[in-house]
Short mmCIF file of C-alpha atoms in Angstrom, two decimals:
data_model
loop_
_atom_site.label_atom_id
_atom_site.label_comp_id
_atom_site.label_asym_id
_atom_site.label_seq_id
_atom_site.Cartn_x
_atom_site.Cartn_y
_atom_site.Cartn_z
CA MET K 37 -0.37 0.11 0.09
CA ALA K 38 1.29 3.03 -0.82
CA ARG K 39 2.10 5.61 1.93
CA SER K 40 0.21 9.09 2.32
CA LYS K 41 2.21 12.51 1.03
CA VAL K 42 2.74 14.86 3.26
CA LEU K 43 4.04 17.91 1.74
CA PHE K 44 5.92 20.71 4.41
CA ILE K 45 6.22 23.99 2.92
CA SER K 46 9.52 25.62 5.03
CA HIS K 47 9.69 29.59 4.13
CA VAL K 48 12.25 29.75 6.35
CA ASP K 49 15.15 29.15 8.83
CA SER K 50 12.09 28.56 11.64
CA TYR K 51 9.87 26.74 9.89
CA PHE K 52 12.41 24.25 8.84
CA SER K 53 13.28 23.55 12.48
CA GLY K 54 9.46 22.72 13.99
CA PHE K 55 9.15 20.55 10.53
CA ILE K 56 12.58 18.80 10.60
CA ASP K 57 11.78 16.01 14.42
CA LEU K 58 8.83 15.15 12.26
CA VAL K 59 9.64 15.16 8.93
CA ARG K 60 12.22 12.36 10.40
CA MET K 61 9.57 10.23 12.19
CA LEU K 62 7.18 9.85 8.86
CA ASN K 63 10.27 9.41 6.62
CA SER K 64 10.51 6.17 9.26
CA SER K 65 7.17 5.24 8.99
CA ALA K 66 4.71 2.95 6.77
CA GLU K 67 2.11 5.66 6.87
CA TYR K 68 3.54 8.84 5.32
CA GLU K 69 6.20 9.72 3.24
CA PRO K 70 7.35 13.27 4.26
CA HIS K 71 8.49 15.38 0.77
CA ILE K 72 9.57 19.70 1.49
CA LEU K 73 9.08 22.64 -0.39
CA PHE K 74 11.69 24.92 -0.79
CA PRO K 75 9.56 27.95 -2.09
CA ALA K 76 12.86 30.54 -1.38
CA ASN K 77 15.68 31.19 -0.37
CA TYR K 78 16.88 32.07 3.49
CA PRO K 79 20.58 32.38 5.57
CA ASN K 80 20.26 28.07 5.76
CA LEU K 81 18.86 26.73 2.89
CA ALA K 82 21.22 25.33 1.61
CA LYS K 83 22.31 23.64 5.39
CA HIS K 84 18.61 22.39 5.01
CA ILE K 85 19.29 20.64 1.76
CA GLU K 86 21.98 18.77 2.66
CA ILE K 87 20.29 17.70 5.61
CA CYS K 88 17.57 16.04 3.48
CA SER K 89 20.08 14.59 1.34
CA ALA K 90 21.75 13.30 3.51
CA GLU K 91 18.92 11.61 5.38
CA GLN K 92 16.90 10.91 1.81
CA ILE K 93 13.88 13.43 2.66
CA GLY K 94 12.42 13.87 -0.39
CA PHE K 95 12.53 17.85 -1.36
CA THR K 96 12.22 20.35 -3.87
CA ALA K 97 14.06 23.33 -4.06
CA LEU K 98 12.22 26.19 -6.89
CA ALA K 99 15.07 28.54 -5.99
CA LEU K 100 19.07 28.15 -5.66
CA PRO K 101 20.41 29.25 -2.33
CA ILE K 102 22.61 31.95 -1.98
CA PRO K 103 26.58 31.92 -2.00
CA SER K 104 26.98 33.23 2.01
CA GLY K 105 28.18 36.25 2.40
CA ALA K 106 26.27 37.42 -0.65
CA ILE K 107 23.50 39.50 -1.69
CA THR K 108 22.26 38.16 1.83
CA SER K 109 24.22 39.92 4.05
CA GLY K 110 26.01 43.24 4.74
CA PHE K 111 25.48 46.38 2.52
CA LEU K 112 23.85 45.10 -0.62
CA ALA K 113 20.91 42.94 2.38
CA ARG K 114 19.64 46.71 3.00
CA ALA K 115 20.16 48.16 -0.57
CA LYS K 116 18.41 44.97 -2.02
CA ARG K 117 15.48 46.00 0.67
CA SER K 118 15.52 49.72 0.16
CA ILE K 119 15.31 49.27 -3.71
CA ILE K 120 12.39 46.61 -3.26
CA ALA K 121 10.18 48.82 -1.11
CA ARG K 122 10.89 51.81 -3.21
CA SER K 123 9.68 49.94 -6.17
CA LYS K 124 6.24 48.73 -4.28
CA ALA K 125 6.46 52.61 -3.21
CA ALA K 126 6.17 53.44 -6.37
CA LEU K 127 3.10 51.38 -7.32
CA LEU K 128 1.48 53.50 -4.25
CA VAL K 129 1.37 56.45 -5.83
CA PHE K 130 -0.87 54.86 -8.70
CA PRO K 131 -3.60 52.73 -7.11
CA ILE K 132 -5.32 50.81 -10.04
CA THR K 133 -1.75 50.78 -11.15
CA GLY K 134 -0.78 48.73 -7.92
CA TYR K 135 -4.08 47.23 -7.57
CA LEU K 136 -3.97 45.72 -10.86
CA SER K 137 0.22 44.90 -9.78
CA TYR K 138 -0.52 42.82 -6.59
CA LEU K 139 -3.62 41.17 -8.99
CA THR K 140 -1.63 39.97 -11.53
CA MET K 141 0.94 38.60 -8.98
CA PHE K 142 -0.85 36.31 -6.99
CA GLU K 143 -3.09 34.78 -9.94
CA SER K 144 0.89 34.44 -11.61
CA ARG K 145 1.76 32.68 -8.03
CA LEU K 146 -1.51 31.13 -7.92
CA ARG K 147 -0.78 28.92 -10.97
CA THR K 148 2.41 28.11 -10.17
CA ILE K 149 1.68 26.49 -6.65
CA ARG K 150 -0.58 24.93 -8.46
CA ARG K 151 1.57 23.53 -10.60
CA VAL K 152 4.00 22.41 -7.91
CA LEU K 153 1.07 20.80 -5.63
CA ALA K 154 -0.47 18.67 -8.68
CA SER K 155 3.49 17.85 -9.61
CA THR K 156 3.51 16.41 -5.87
CA LYS K 157 0.59 14.67 -5.36
CA ALA K 158 0.57 15.49 -1.63
CA ASP K 159 -2.52 14.10 0.24
CA LEU K 160 -1.53 16.51 2.45
CA MET K 161 -0.30 20.29 3.07
CA ILE K 162 2.15 20.97 6.25
CA LEU K 163 2.45 25.23 6.75
CA GLY K 164 4.33 26.77 9.96
CA GLY K 165 1.77 29.32 9.86
CA ASP K 166 -0.52 31.65 7.80
CA ILE K 167 0.28 35.11 8.05
CA VAL K 168 -0.72 38.38 6.51
CA GLY K 169 1.71 39.18 3.81
CA HIS K 170 2.78 36.06 3.49
CA ASP K 171 2.00 34.28 0.66
CA MET K 172 0.41 31.46 3.02
CA ALA K 173 -3.28 31.40 1.93
CA LEU K 174 -2.06 31.20 -2.05
CA TYR K 175 -0.35 27.80 -0.91
CA ILE K 176 -4.19 27.21 1.39
CA LYS K 177 -6.23 28.04 -1.58
CA ALA K 178 -4.51 25.66 -4.12
CA GLY K 179 -4.36 23.42 -1.87
CA HIS K 180 -8.38 23.18 -1.49
CA GLU K 181 -8.89 23.27 -5.16
CA LEU K 182 -7.12 20.37 -5.58
CA ALA K 183 -8.65 18.59 -2.63
CA VAL K 184 -5.26 18.55 -1.07
CA PRO K 185 -6.34 19.88 3.29
CA SER K 186 -3.74 21.86 5.20
CA VAL K 187 -2.21 22.29 8.41
CA LEU K 188 -0.95 24.70 10.61
CA LEU K 189 1.81 23.40 12.99
CA PRO K 190 2.77 27.13 14.46
CA GLY K 191 5.15 27.71 17.24
CA TRP K 192 3.69 31.10 17.81
CA MET K 193 0.57 32.71 18.22
CA ALA K 194 0.57 36.76 18.29
CA SER K 195 -2.46 39.35 19.04
CA ALA K 196 -2.86 42.15 16.62
CA ARG K 197 -0.89 44.24 18.69
CA GLU K 198 2.48 42.60 17.09
CA PRO K 199 2.34 43.85 13.73
CA ALA K 200 0.23 47.24 15.18
CA GLU K 201 4.03 47.45 16.19
CA LEU K 202 5.44 46.22 13.30
CA TYR K 203 3.80 49.01 11.43
CA PHE K 204 3.43 51.87 14.03
CA GLU K 205 6.59 54.50 12.46
CA ASN K 206 5.37 53.36 8.10
CA PRO K 207 3.34 55.47 6.67
CA ARG K 208 2.12 53.38 4.09
CA PHE K 209 0.36 51.55 6.51
CA PHE K 210 -1.96 54.77 7.98
CA LEU K 211 -5.26 54.99 7.83
CA ASN K 212 -5.26 58.43 6.93
CA ARG K 213 -4.05 57.64 3.04
CA PRO K 214 -7.15 58.33 0.80
CA MET K 215 -6.34 54.84 -0.25
CA ASN K 216 -6.19 52.76 2.73
CA ARG K 217 -8.99 54.82 3.58
CA LEU K 218 -11.72 53.71 0.80
CA LEU K 219 -9.92 50.35 1.89
CA GLY K 220 -11.26 50.79 6.14
CA HIS K 221 -14.89 52.79 4.17
CA PHE K 222 -15.74 48.86 2.48
CA PHE K 223 -13.42 46.28 4.75
CA PRO K 224 -13.59 48.02 8.17
CA ARG K 225 -11.66 44.81 9.57
CA TRP K 226 -8.78 45.83 8.14
CA ILE K 227 -8.50 48.46 10.22
CA TYR K 228 -6.85 48.30 14.28
CA GLU K 229 -6.43 51.31 16.03
CA HIS K 230 -3.13 51.47 17.77
CA ARG K 231 -1.39 53.61 20.59
CA GLY K 232 -3.83 55.96 18.92
CA ARG K 233 -3.14 56.05 15.20
CA ALA K 234 -5.38 53.61 12.68
CA LEU K 235 -3.44 51.22 10.84
CA VAL K 236 -4.26 48.85 8.30
CA ARG K 237 -3.40 45.25 8.35
CA GLN K 238 -1.95 46.08 4.77
CA PRO K 239 -1.74 49.03 1.84
CA ALA K 240 -4.78 48.98 0.12
CA GLN K 241 -3.56 47.98 -3.48
CA GLU K 242 -2.91 44.64 -2.21
CA ALA K 243 -5.55 44.10 0.46
CA LEU K 244 -8.52 45.00 -2.47
CA ALA K 245 -5.98 42.76 -4.30
CA LEU K 246 -6.50 39.65 -1.61
CA GLU K 247 -9.94 40.39 -1.51
CA THR K 248 -10.47 40.43 -4.88
CA LEU K 249 -8.91 36.84 -5.62
CA GLY K 250 -11.04 35.55 -2.42
CA LEU K 251 -7.52 35.01 -0.35
CA ALA K 252 -8.31 37.52 2.09
CA PRO K 253 -8.59 35.88 5.67
CA PRO K 254 -11.61 36.73 8.65
CA LEU K 255 -10.16 38.80 10.51
CA PRO K 256 -6.11 40.38 9.01
CA TRP K 257 -5.08 41.14 11.90
CA ILE K 258 -4.75 38.36 13.82
CA LEU K 259 -2.40 35.73 12.88
CA HIS K 260 -3.27 32.39 11.72
CA SER K 261 -7.13 33.21 11.14
CA GLY K 262 -7.66 31.93 7.62
CA PHE K 263 -8.96 29.12 5.83
CA ALA K 264 -6.81 26.01 6.65
CA ASP K 265 -8.00 23.25 7.55
CA LYS K 266 -6.95 22.68 11.11
CA ILE K 267 -3.92 24.59 13.53
CA ALA K 268 -2.39 22.07 15.90
CA VAL K 269 -1.38 24.35 18.75
CA GLU K 270 1.45 23.45 20.69
CA SER K 271 -0.65 23.84 24.49
CA GLU K 272 -3.42 25.12 26.50
CA ALA K 273 -2.45 28.21 26.97
CA ALA K 274 -2.33 28.83 23.24
CA LEU K 275 -5.38 27.30 22.42
CA LYS K 276 -6.96 30.09 24.70
CA TYR K 277 -4.89 32.74 23.35
CA GLY K 278 -6.50 32.29 20.09
CA LEU K 279 -9.91 31.44 21.65
CA ALA K 280 -8.92 35.49 22.71
CA GLU K 281 -7.97 36.51 19.63
CA GLY K 282 -11.42 35.52 17.62
CA ILE K 283 -10.52 32.01 16.27
CA SER K 284 -12.52 29.42 16.21
CA GLU K 285 -12.65 26.43 18.24
CA THR K 286 -13.52 24.27 15.64
CA ALA K 287 -10.25 24.82 13.61
CA MET K 288 -8.37 24.80 16.49
CA VAL K 289 -6.33 20.89 17.93
CA VAL K 290 -4.07 20.83 21.24
CA THR K 291 -1.81 18.21 19.41
CA GLY K 292 1.46 19.30 21.90
CA SER K 293 4.92 19.40 19.00
CA ARG K 294 8.16 18.00 18.39
CA THR K 295 10.06 20.41 20.32
CA HIS K 296 7.79 18.45 23.63
CA ASP K 297 8.84 15.34 22.89
CA LYS K 298 12.21 16.58 22.16
CA MET K 299 12.26 18.39 25.49
CA HIS K 300 10.91 14.83 27.11
CA ASP K 301 13.41 12.59 26.10
CA GLN K 302 15.65 15.98 26.94
CA ILE K 303 14.62 15.70 30.66
CA ALA K 304 15.25 11.83 31.10
CA ILE K 305 18.82 12.18 30.55
CA ALA K 306 18.81 16.06 32.17
CA ARG K 307 21.44 15.03 34.46
CA GLU K 308 24.16 13.75 32.02
CA ALA K 309 23.38 16.07 28.92
CA ARG K 310 24.12 19.04 31.37
CA ALA K 311 27.37 17.39 32.20
CA LYS K 312 28.30 16.85 29.35
CA LEU K 313 27.28 20.03 27.84
CA CYS K 314 29.84 21.73 30.24
CA ASN K 315 32.18 19.71 30.07
CA ASP K 316 32.68 20.79 26.02
CA LEU K 317 32.39 24.35 26.58
CA ALA K 318 34.26 24.63 29.47
CA LEU K 319 31.73 25.89 31.57
CA ALA K 320 31.36 24.60 35.85
CA GLN K 321 28.78 22.85 36.96
CA ASP K 322 28.79 23.23 39.99
CA LYS K 323 26.56 27.19 39.35
CA PRO K 324 23.74 27.68 37.67
CA LEU K 325 23.09 27.41 34.06
CA LEU K 326 22.34 30.66 32.46
CA LEU K 327 20.84 30.03 28.76
CA SER K 328 20.28 32.77 26.72
CA ALA K 329 18.40 33.71 23.17
CA LEU K 330 19.58 36.10 21.63
CA PRO K 331 17.27 38.30 19.75
CA PRO K 332 16.94 38.91 16.40
CA ASP K 333 18.11 42.26 14.49
CA GLN K 334 14.86 44.09 14.69
CA LEU K 335 16.70 47.45 14.03
CA TYR K 336 17.40 48.02 10.60
CA GLY K 337 14.66 49.69 8.21
CA LEU K 338 13.44 52.35 9.82
CA GLY K 339 15.22 50.94 13.19
CA ARG K 340 12.81 50.98 16.94
CA PRO K 341 13.31 54.55 18.44
CA GLU K 342 11.99 52.52 21.59
CA CYS K 343 15.03 50.64 21.83
CA ASP K 344 17.70 51.98 23.83
CA PHE K 345 20.43 50.36 20.92
CA SER K 346 20.99 52.78 17.91
CA SER K 347 23.32 49.86 16.29
CA TYR K 348 22.64 45.62 16.88
CA ARG K 349 26.09 45.18 18.00
CA ASP K 350 25.86 47.45 20.22
CA LEU K 351 22.74 45.31 21.83
CA VAL K 352 24.56 42.40 21.92
CA LYS K 353 27.49 43.81 23.14
CA PHE K 354 25.03 45.41 25.69
CA TRP K 355 23.14 42.21 26.20
CA ILE K 356 25.98 39.55 26.22
CA SER K 357 28.42 41.69 29.05
CA ALA K 358 25.57 41.59 31.36
CA LEU K 359 24.30 37.83 31.15
CA CYS K 360 28.49 37.22 31.92
CA ALA K 361 28.97 39.71 34.74
CA ALA K 362 25.92 38.35 36.44
CA ALA K 363 26.05 34.62 35.49
CA ASP K 364 30.39 35.39 36.34
CA GLY K 365 30.41 33.07 32.75
CA ASN K 366 28.29 29.95 33.11
CA VAL K 367 26.37 30.96 30.23
CA VAL K 368 25.17 29.19 27.11
CA VAL K 369 23.87 31.49 23.88
CA SER K 370 22.12 29.69 21.23
CA LEU K 371 21.49 32.07 18.35
CA HIS K 372 18.26 32.17 16.24
CA PRO K 373 18.27 30.39 12.87
CA SER K 374 19.12 32.88 11.38
CA ALA K 375 21.67 34.92 12.63
CA ARG K 376 24.74 36.76 11.20
CA LYS K 377 26.99 33.85 11.91
CA GLY K 378 29.75 36.75 11.90
CA TYR K 379 28.49 37.42 15.37
CA GLU K 380 29.89 34.57 16.82
CA PRO K 381 33.59 35.78 17.61
CA PHE K 382 32.47 39.33 18.77
CA ILE K 383 30.21 36.88 21.50
CA ALA K 384 32.72 34.28 22.51
CA GLU K 385 35.06 37.29 22.77
CA LEU K 386 32.54 38.90 25.51
CA GLY K 387 32.81 36.11 27.85
CA ALA K 388 29.62 33.39 26.71
CA LYS K 389 30.50 30.46 24.95
CA ILE K 390 27.69 29.33 22.05
CA SER K 391 26.20 26.71 22.31
CA ASP K 392 24.57 24.97 18.01
CA GLN K 393 22.10 22.39 20.16
CA PRO K 394 18.10 23.13 19.02
CA VAL K 395 16.92 25.33 21.97
CA ALA K 396 15.03 23.30 23.18
CA GLU K 397 18.02 20.52 23.54
CA LEU K 398 18.92 23.29 26.09
CA ILE K 399 15.93 24.43 28.23
CA PRO K 400 15.89 21.66 29.98
CA LEU K 401 19.07 21.39 31.16
CA CYS K 402 19.36 25.50 32.36
CA ASP K 403 18.75 26.94 35.61
CA TYR K 404 17.26 29.84 33.92
CA TYR K 405 16.92 30.99 30.63
CA VAL K 406 16.83 34.83 29.43
CA ALA K 407 14.96 35.80 25.61
CA CYS K 408 13.02 38.21 24.66
CA ILE K 409 9.63 38.37 23.91
CA SER K 410 10.46 34.61 22.05
CA ALA K 411 8.14 32.25 21.65
CA THR K 412 11.16 30.04 22.54
CA ILE K 413 9.88 31.55 26.36
CA GLN K 414 6.61 28.98 26.04
CA TRP K 415 9.29 26.18 26.31
CA ALA K 416 10.99 27.04 29.08
CA ILE K 417 7.50 27.52 31.28
CA ALA K 418 6.51 24.20 29.77
CA CYS K 419 10.24 23.03 31.54
CA GLY K 420 9.50 24.85 35.00
CA LYS K 421 12.05 27.54 34.19
CA PRO K 422 12.27 30.68 35.60
CA VAL K 423 12.59 33.22 32.69
CA ILE K 424 14.05 36.75 32.10
CA ASN K 425 12.03 38.14 29.55
CA TYR K 426 14.08 41.43 28.49
CA ASP K 427 11.78 43.45 26.02
CA VAL K 428 14.55 45.17 24.60
CA TYR K 429 12.68 46.50 21.84
CA ARG K 430 9.30 47.85 23.47
CA TYR K 431 7.33 45.67 21.79
CA ARG K 432 5.50 45.14 25.15
CA TYR K 433 3.48 42.15 24.10
CA THR K 434 1.26 40.76 25.91
CA ASP K 435 1.70 36.93 25.27
CA TYR K 436 3.03 36.41 29.01
CA GLN K 437 1.15 38.76 30.61
CA GLY K 438 0.27 37.95 34.70
CA LEU K 439 3.04 34.35 34.54
CA LYS K 440 4.55 35.32 37.63
CA GLY K 441 7.64 33.03 36.62
CA VAL K 442 8.32 34.93 33.85
CA LEU K 443 10.30 38.39 34.81
CA THR K 444 8.82 41.20 31.93
CA ILE K 445 11.64 44.26 31.98
CA GLU K 446 12.88 46.90 29.28
CA LYS K 447 14.16 49.15 30.88
CA GLN K 448 18.61 47.90 31.30
CA ASP K 449 18.94 48.95 35.32
CA GLU K 450 16.26 46.38 35.83
CA PHE K 451 17.81 43.80 33.57
CA LEU K 452 20.81 43.90 35.37
CA ASP K 453 19.17 43.69 38.97
CA VAL K 454 17.50 40.76 38.39
CA LEU K 455 19.58 39.27 36.36
CA ARG K 456 22.20 39.65 39.16
CA ARG K 457 19.04 38.46 41.66
CA MET K 458 18.31 35.34 39.07
CA ALA K 459 22.41 34.70 39.66
CA SER K 460 23.26 35.08 42.57
CA ASP K 461 20.43 34.34 45.33
CA ASP K 462 19.06 30.87 45.18
CA THR K 463 16.28 31.85 47.64
CA PHE K 464 14.43 34.18 44.91
CA ARG K 465 15.52 31.68 41.96
CA ASN K 466 13.78 28.72 43.34
CA GLU K 467 10.99 30.49 44.01
CA ILE K 468 9.88 31.80 40.95
CA THR K 469 10.94 27.75 39.28
CA GLU K 470 8.27 26.96 41.47
CA LEU K 471 6.29 29.51 40.27
CA GLN K 472 6.90 28.36 37.03
CA LYS K 473 5.65 25.09 37.80
CA ILE K 474 2.30 25.73 38.85
CA ASP K 475 1.91 27.28 35.09
CA ALA K 476 4.23 24.61 33.28
CA PRO K 477 1.15 22.18 32.80
CA ARG K 478 -0.79 24.87 30.81
CA TRP K 479 2.21 25.60 28.36
CA GLY K 480 2.83 22.02 27.66
CA ASN K 481 2.06 18.90 28.28
CA LEU K 482 5.40 17.27 28.23
CA ASP K 483 4.55 13.50 28.28
CA GLY K 484 6.09 12.37 24.89
CA LYS K 485 3.40 11.85 23.00
CA ALA K 486 2.45 14.73 20.89
CA GLY K 487 4.11 13.35 17.30
CA GLN K 488 1.40 10.37 18.16
CA ARG K 489 -0.97 13.16 18.09
CA ILE K 490 -0.32 15.14 15.75
CA VAL K 491 -0.02 11.80 13.47
CA ALA K 492 -3.16 10.76 14.38
CA LEU K 493 -4.45 15.06 13.28
CA PHE K 494 -3.01 13.83 9.89
CA ASP K 495 -4.60 10.29 9.99
CA GLU K 496 -8.21 12.07 10.67
CA LEU K 497 -7.43 14.96 7.59
CA VAL K 498 -6.45 12.34 5.19
CA GLU K 499 -9.09 9.47 5.53
CA LYS K 500 -11.34 12.32 5.81
CA LYS K 501 -9.72 12.96 1.73
CA LYS K 502 -10.81 10.03 0.98
CA ARG K 503 -14.24 10.18 1.43
#
């Protein structure tokens, strides 16, 4: 009996990282044949293609990897973003031209995606999320036209505040623009008021093209609110979050993730794994171990006026220096999947150790975790690890609001103070740990069976498709 084909769409580094363990699990099964589609370039595409080739995982790459050090980095990357931004801005000057350009572009992409889906003969399609302004809605629509159900495996949920903060200083999204006002009049769900400023989720020309083609989600400001058949969420907390934002309860299924299974396995060998980590990185085994996820660079483009730092290098220097001073050098840093490799020597010079292990494998081994509004914080909560959430960009998201085991701060002096206390005051750290453990079950069921629950969801959708 032929295996059912599951097509994973890997748009970015983090999607591949979230998929790969599940892909490996399916690749060794008798029921499913995984295949990964790489629609576009991203920093670690070449590495991910090598993994697929080495492990005999089927894949299709629609674009060749860009060599390291080419246009994806430094000045040329900023120049490329500037050219694209100016080209889009030019289209907005001519409303009808802009609308028709988006319409033509979406229709062309939709035709390409239909051909790709038909050629792969997929029975099920998996996406890392559904984000307005990206092409996930095109895949979902093409899938439905070809009777291919879609499942979202999102690593995070988000409120309307997240895109509102991202676009707050960008005039293209201001409602006071004539075309945006017209969009808001006919489609008021595209409007959101934030900090006294009315914004649209996408500029009018693009939003109207999405509406014309039936690609616009019912809740444009809400992440993952499109037309995927199911959303496999990580936890009861994520389910509650989605419900509060207006996503239908019937659209979501609490499965957990393969990341949870990885943490379950690591917890079982935590003592040995921690000893090996400390030995490999020359860290003290008898001192509290600080793990930190370095925040990605959010200072490019229009920048972030609310941030205390004008350059990412200065931010990294302060962040790492503060960690090392507080923890007496017993610091492990996990880089974001898209982080520039050029920062590794700089971080090492400041006294921190960098680990290439997935952060989900490191979290069960640490004593406390430091990150910036990261989706990985939910994993630390699930493991009962105290968290310092240093909102260095001052986005002020509400994801972890009210959690006593997550200490959210945004000022430098407060960050330094809580770091010192967490590192040196065992009683304080233990108190925060116990508070975190109370909330842990709501943020992840670490029973090692999340993969089985995800496959059960796949079974349900594939069987429904065959009927």
